[in-house]
XYZ file of C-alpha atoms in Angstrom:
384
model
C 6.480 11.411 1.526
C 7.963 10.037 3.800
C 11.792 10.689 4.080
C 13.588 8.187 4.778
C 17.940 7.835 4.974
C 19.774 4.143 3.954
C 23.331 6.153 5.332
C 24.522 7.282 1.651
C 22.636 9.188 0.343
C 18.673 10.497 0.139
C 15.487 7.663 0.209
C 12.266 9.284 -1.151
C 9.179 6.968 -0.593
C 6.220 9.203 -2.881
C 3.018 8.035 -3.089
C 2.598 8.365 -6.806
C -0.414 11.068 -7.827
C 0.872 12.170 -10.921
C 0.394 10.476 -14.054
C 4.115 10.859 -15.033
C 4.548 9.041 -11.490
C 1.789 6.633 -12.720
C 4.187 5.805 -15.390
C 7.030 5.424 -13.957
C 5.588 3.144 -11.658
C 4.526 1.259 -14.879
C 8.368 0.951 -15.722
C 8.840 -0.323 -12.348
C 6.124 -3.994 -13.190
C 7.755 -4.051 -15.806
C 11.569 -4.649 -14.522
C 9.654 -6.372 -11.748
C 7.804 -8.952 -14.181
C 11.597 -9.470 -15.195
C 13.708 -10.215 -12.262
C 10.476 -13.085 -12.435
C 10.761 -15.226 -14.845
C 7.196 -16.242 -14.954
C 4.545 -15.483 -16.947
C 1.607 -12.718 -14.959
C -1.122 -12.210 -17.486
C -3.147 -14.625 -15.088
C -3.353 -12.045 -13.531
C -4.426 -9.793 -16.003
C -0.710 -7.341 -16.629
C -1.474 -5.577 -19.361
C -4.804 -5.051 -18.104
C -3.492 -4.287 -14.682
C -0.098 -2.318 -16.536
C -3.750 0.094 -18.280
C -5.414 0.882 -15.233
C -2.822 1.616 -12.653
C -4.919 4.533 -10.891
C -8.050 2.831 -11.302
C -6.698 -0.655 -9.194
C -3.601 1.169 -6.921
C -5.459 4.800 -6.398
C -7.397 6.356 -3.815
C -9.385 5.492 -2.027
C -8.911 2.936 -0.351
C -6.065 1.705 -2.882
C -2.409 2.988 -3.069
C 0.915 2.914 -4.868
C 4.318 4.451 -3.522
C 7.258 3.930 -5.152
C 10.868 5.070 -3.784
C 13.533 7.168 -5.229
C 16.583 8.684 -4.133
C 18.705 11.994 -6.427
C 15.848 11.270 -9.723
C 15.686 7.514 -9.789
C 13.037 5.864 -9.052
C 14.264 1.971 -7.518
C 12.002 0.848 -6.206
C 7.740 0.678 -5.531
C 4.882 -1.465 -4.033
C 1.120 -0.844 -4.052
C -1.749 -1.942 -2.417
C -5.807 -2.768 -3.889
C -8.885 -3.891 -1.709
C -9.931 -7.129 -2.535
C -12.404 -7.340 0.237
C -13.488 -5.503 3.193
C -11.996 -4.474 5.811
C -9.178 -7.311 3.695
C -5.919 -5.539 0.814
C -3.022 -7.493 -1.172
C 0.656 -6.104 -1.214
C 1.247 -6.718 -5.103
C 4.680 -6.301 -7.047
C 7.434 -4.951 -4.638
C 10.191 -4.514 -6.614
C 13.123 -3.076 -5.312
C 15.884 -2.331 -8.818
C 18.532 -5.317 -8.883
C 21.299 -2.469 -8.447
C 19.990 -1.455 -5.412
C 18.684 -4.743 -3.380
C 20.199 -4.993 -0.098
C 20.721 -1.243 1.197
C 17.262 -1.441 3.211
C 15.403 0.508 0.120
C 12.732 -3.224 0.852
C 12.164 -2.423 4.039
C 11.774 1.142 3.874
C 8.705 0.181 1.214
C 6.798 -2.272 3.584
C 7.213 -0.129 6.383
C 5.863 2.920 5.164
C 2.916 0.429 2.742
C 1.788 -0.978 5.713
C 1.686 2.180 7.987
C -0.016 3.571 4.633
C -2.691 1.010 5.137
C -3.528 0.905 8.383
C -4.506 4.816 8.218
C -6.698 3.249 4.981
C -8.521 1.182 8.010
C -7.987 -1.902 6.888
C -7.444 -4.752 9.383
C -5.343 -7.115 6.624
C -2.962 -7.678 3.808
C -1.699 -10.280 2.527
C 0.259 -11.503 -0.381
C 2.203 -14.176 -2.787
C 5.419 -14.551 -3.599
C 7.718 -17.724 -4.375
C 9.994 -20.067 -1.961
C 13.155 -18.778 -4.239
C 12.629 -15.290 -2.861
C 14.242 -16.001 0.726
C 15.056 -12.775 1.356
C 12.239 -11.336 0.650
C 10.418 -14.193 2.429
C 12.753 -12.616 5.977
C 11.506 -9.181 5.928
C 8.433 -9.116 5.283
C 8.437 -11.968 8.392
C 10.458 -9.577 9.770
C 7.337 -7.458 9.492
C 5.487 -9.493 11.103
C 3.120 -11.376 8.164
C 2.647 -14.953 9.046
C 2.074 -17.823 6.452
C -1.195 -18.581 6.050
C -3.176 -21.006 3.306
C -3.558 -20.324 0.060
C -5.727 -16.982 -0.664
C -5.906 -16.635 -4.916
C -5.004 -19.098 -8.201
C -1.296 -18.868 -8.936
C 0.092 -21.595 -11.221
C 2.752 -21.406 -10.197
C 5.107 -23.954 -7.838
C 6.566 -23.298 -4.168
C 3.545 -20.284 -3.566
C 4.245 -18.603 -0.836
C 1.362 -16.953 0.713
C 1.634 -14.517 3.703
C -0.770 -12.338 5.855
C 0.151 -9.339 7.740
C -3.187 -8.048 10.689
C -3.347 -4.902 12.116
C -3.181 -4.679 15.971
C -7.243 -3.701 17.523
C -7.296 -0.111 17.285
C -6.864 1.621 21.057
C -10.221 2.880 21.582
C -9.993 6.390 20.268
C -11.011 8.223 23.342
C -7.685 6.637 25.100
C -5.207 9.760 25.525
C -2.324 6.722 24.610
C -3.879 6.555 21.157
C -4.508 10.719 20.456
C -1.837 13.317 21.456
C -3.993 16.463 21.807
C -4.860 15.468 24.898
C -1.194 15.934 25.906
C -0.725 18.963 24.580
C -1.827 21.910 27.141
C -3.650 24.551 25.910
C -0.758 27.231 26.773
C 1.589 24.998 25.186
C -0.824 25.220 22.260
C -1.735 28.594 21.717
C 2.336 29.393 22.281
C 3.531 27.294 19.503
C 0.958 28.474 17.242
C 1.288 32.215 18.111
C 5.375 32.031 17.734
C 6.500 34.455 14.470
C 8.410 31.548 12.559
C 4.649 29.302 13.473
C 2.486 32.819 12.374
C -0.312 29.832 12.315
C -2.839 31.447 15.260
C -3.121 34.603 12.777
C -3.439 32.957 10.113
C -6.104 30.622 11.468
C -8.161 33.566 12.302
C -8.099 35.334 9.646
C -9.618 32.298 7.346
C -11.941 31.825 9.865
C -13.176 34.982 9.751
C -13.023 35.691 6.219
C -15.380 32.280 6.601
C -17.981 34.076 8.499
C -18.028 36.629 6.076
C -18.657 34.791 3.257
C -20.514 32.194 3.256
C -24.279 32.181 5.701
C -22.963 31.784 9.266
C -26.359 30.752 10.714
C -25.909 27.249 12.000
C -21.857 27.048 12.155
C -19.385 24.528 14.136
C -15.905 23.562 14.557
C -14.151 20.613 13.978
C -11.268 21.166 16.467
C -11.905 24.896 17.587
C -9.317 24.461 20.674
C -9.291 27.493 22.633
C -11.958 28.948 20.105
C -8.692 30.970 18.544
C -11.385 34.103 16.158
C -14.480 33.348 18.419
C -14.192 36.648 18.233
C -15.315 36.991 14.465
C -18.886 36.150 15.410
C -22.063 38.184 14.871
C -24.492 36.945 17.252
C -26.767 38.535 16.363
C -26.749 36.949 13.152
C -25.189 33.361 14.104
C -27.863 31.623 16.000
C -26.244 27.475 16.304
C -21.880 27.502 16.751
C -21.229 24.449 17.862
C -17.725 23.727 18.654
C -16.320 20.837 19.034
C -13.035 19.227 20.644
C -11.213 16.204 22.256
C -9.340 17.939 24.500
C -12.025 19.473 27.570
C -9.155 22.141 28.860
C -9.447 23.510 25.763
C -12.935 24.018 25.886
C -13.234 24.993 29.790
C -10.574 28.266 28.043
C -13.007 28.101 24.999
C -15.883 29.027 27.789
C -14.888 31.164 30.007
C -13.579 33.809 27.150
C -16.837 32.791 25.278
C -19.524 32.367 27.431
C -20.797 35.988 28.004
C -20.258 37.313 24.503
C -21.853 33.977 22.743
C -25.462 32.720 23.661
C -25.422 30.306 21.125
C -22.303 28.675 21.923
C -22.602 24.991 22.670
C -19.161 22.995 22.694
C -18.719 19.277 23.065
C -16.066 17.163 23.852
C -15.722 14.692 21.702
C -13.218 12.488 19.072
C -14.343 12.813 15.807
C -13.580 9.927 14.805
C -16.430 8.493 16.381
C -18.712 11.794 16.999
C -21.871 12.265 15.295
C -24.695 14.984 15.817
C -27.844 13.076 15.835
C -29.454 15.482 12.925
C -27.946 18.691 13.049
C -27.262 20.678 10.096
C -25.147 23.566 9.991
C -25.034 26.816 7.201
C -21.229 26.550 7.779
C -18.526 23.781 8.715
C -14.617 25.119 9.464
C -11.902 22.360 8.869
C -8.705 23.535 9.958
C -5.462 21.847 10.032
C -8.054 18.579 11.318
C -7.799 16.559 8.605
C -3.561 15.403 8.843
C -4.964 13.506 12.360
C -8.412 11.631 11.063
C -8.825 10.082 8.241
C -9.746 12.333 6.092
C -12.233 9.751 3.902
C -14.510 8.494 6.667
C -14.909 12.629 8.313
C -16.007 14.049 4.937
C -18.692 11.786 4.803
C -19.723 12.469 8.057
C -19.652 16.562 6.678
C -21.254 15.821 3.406
C -23.995 15.073 6.014
C -24.185 17.779 8.608
C -24.263 19.808 6.158
C -28.014 21.768 4.873
C -28.007 21.564 0.832
C -26.203 24.860 0.608
C -24.265 24.435 3.204
C -20.806 25.554 2.544
C -16.947 23.786 4.489
C -13.701 25.739 4.780
C -11.013 23.375 5.186
C -7.696 24.170 5.361
C -4.633 21.728 4.959
C -0.689 21.424 5.539
C 0.938 20.510 2.289
C 3.546 18.432 2.204
C 7.660 19.757 1.524
C 9.943 17.490 1.667
C 12.214 20.055 3.502
C 10.497 21.503 5.638
C 9.678 19.798 9.173
C 6.321 19.127 9.566
C 6.018 20.665 12.988
C 8.423 23.835 13.424
C 10.948 24.275 15.296
C 9.553 24.660 19.226
C 10.651 25.057 22.840
C 7.420 23.081 23.916
C 7.723 19.903 23.817
C 4.174 18.435 23.817
C 4.236 20.068 20.491
C 7.336 17.674 19.630
C 5.285 14.690 19.645
C 2.695 15.605 16.509
C 4.948 14.892 13.888
C 4.929 11.076 13.596
C 0.737 11.054 13.927
C 0.558 13.397 10.652
C -1.092 12.380 7.648
C -0.024 15.322 4.788
C -2.148 15.408 1.674
C -2.413 16.678 -0.858
C -5.547 18.785 -2.162
C -5.657 16.875 -5.277
C -5.844 13.384 -3.418
C -8.247 16.311 -0.964
C -10.333 17.113 -3.567
C -11.613 13.864 -5.161
C -12.048 12.127 -1.479
C -14.092 15.650 -1.096
C -16.359 14.746 -4.661
C -16.580 11.240 -3.863
C -18.717 11.894 -0.670
C -20.478 14.987 -2.275
C -18.586 17.728 -1.918
C -17.860 20.411 -4.349
C -15.023 22.604 -4.925
C -15.731 26.470 -5.409
C -13.077 27.931 -4.633
C -9.050 26.619 -3.310
C -5.907 28.016 -3.425
C -2.434 27.946 -1.897
C -1.454 30.466 0.950
C 2.459 30.471 2.105
C 3.429 31.436 5.387
C 7.337 32.964 6.476
C 8.395 29.767 7.381
C 8.032 28.380 4.090
C 5.173 26.403 4.699
C 2.419 25.801 2.283
C -1.645 25.394 2.847
C -4.318 24.700 0.730
C -7.158 27.007 1.576
C -10.641 25.209 -0.241
C -14.286 25.993 0.228
C -16.715 23.327 -0.809
C -20.586 23.653 -1.723
C -23.442 20.581 -1.582
C -24.744 22.464 -4.829
C -24.846 26.056 -6.842
C -23.157 27.440 -4.046
C -19.943 29.917 -5.806
C -17.302 31.638 -3.308
């Protein structure tokens, strides 16, 4: 959910997940069809209205809804049409709310979300009489192209937006964690009003006790928070993986003598492959907020032993609570734009599509008001 402002009242952009949100989208789609003034059955519009979650849902699509107070006032959707290529559909703002910047907010949110799904380009078709919409698309970077699909009406305009090629993932320009000193990270996470350092340590300790900890991978291990609870007599493999070399150096200094099984791996999880190592436990605490969940879940499913478990910790969205708590550490203030929070429902769906089934899940609320999902996932037959 993305919170915007139009200067008068708050505008909230939601990504549809629940049936009532898809129902609201269907209502806006119908309003859109009336607004256009021509028949959309050549696109299978009736079937589309009956199948919005499958057409515009995870893992490769979405439906965004603009909401003012308690009223849904606009929408836009994305569906895949070819590998790496998506299509923008049903961009519409109710007439009383047009001219307030809602269309721009929806378009910007659409492009941001499409980029997070690794699309290389998105296309759309519109009509020449919708001049303000076409100007908006051009202002946002869309360019006119040759027709890419059938449309029987005259004066149809076809457009495409191409995303810039990604910066190499090891670049410090891309990953903000390369700019956050260990002292800032630990200082911020230990603040009484944040209290996430002790929270994550508690979850890690419980995971070690409840799961088979013979071979452990800690993804985004930072400086080794919670590693003091690892028992050297029962853990044979301990891979600590992080992109920040300073964090790993500190971790080595703290634990090399007491944990001979420790192996530190400097890597970007977007590109990392473990070359056949299997784990009985993979701990992934607060990392899916900064990575595309679907590709990483696919890797984790391969890395787990047949009866291995993954423990995932996710920060949940709350429109009234900042993603990053107030902090005196300037380096932490850059994180919010890089965070993409997903719901536990969507995470479960993505995990199951990659062969990981939730065994148990719970929500934990800290004193700050932030809520976190803790999920235990297994490949087969494991009950937590």
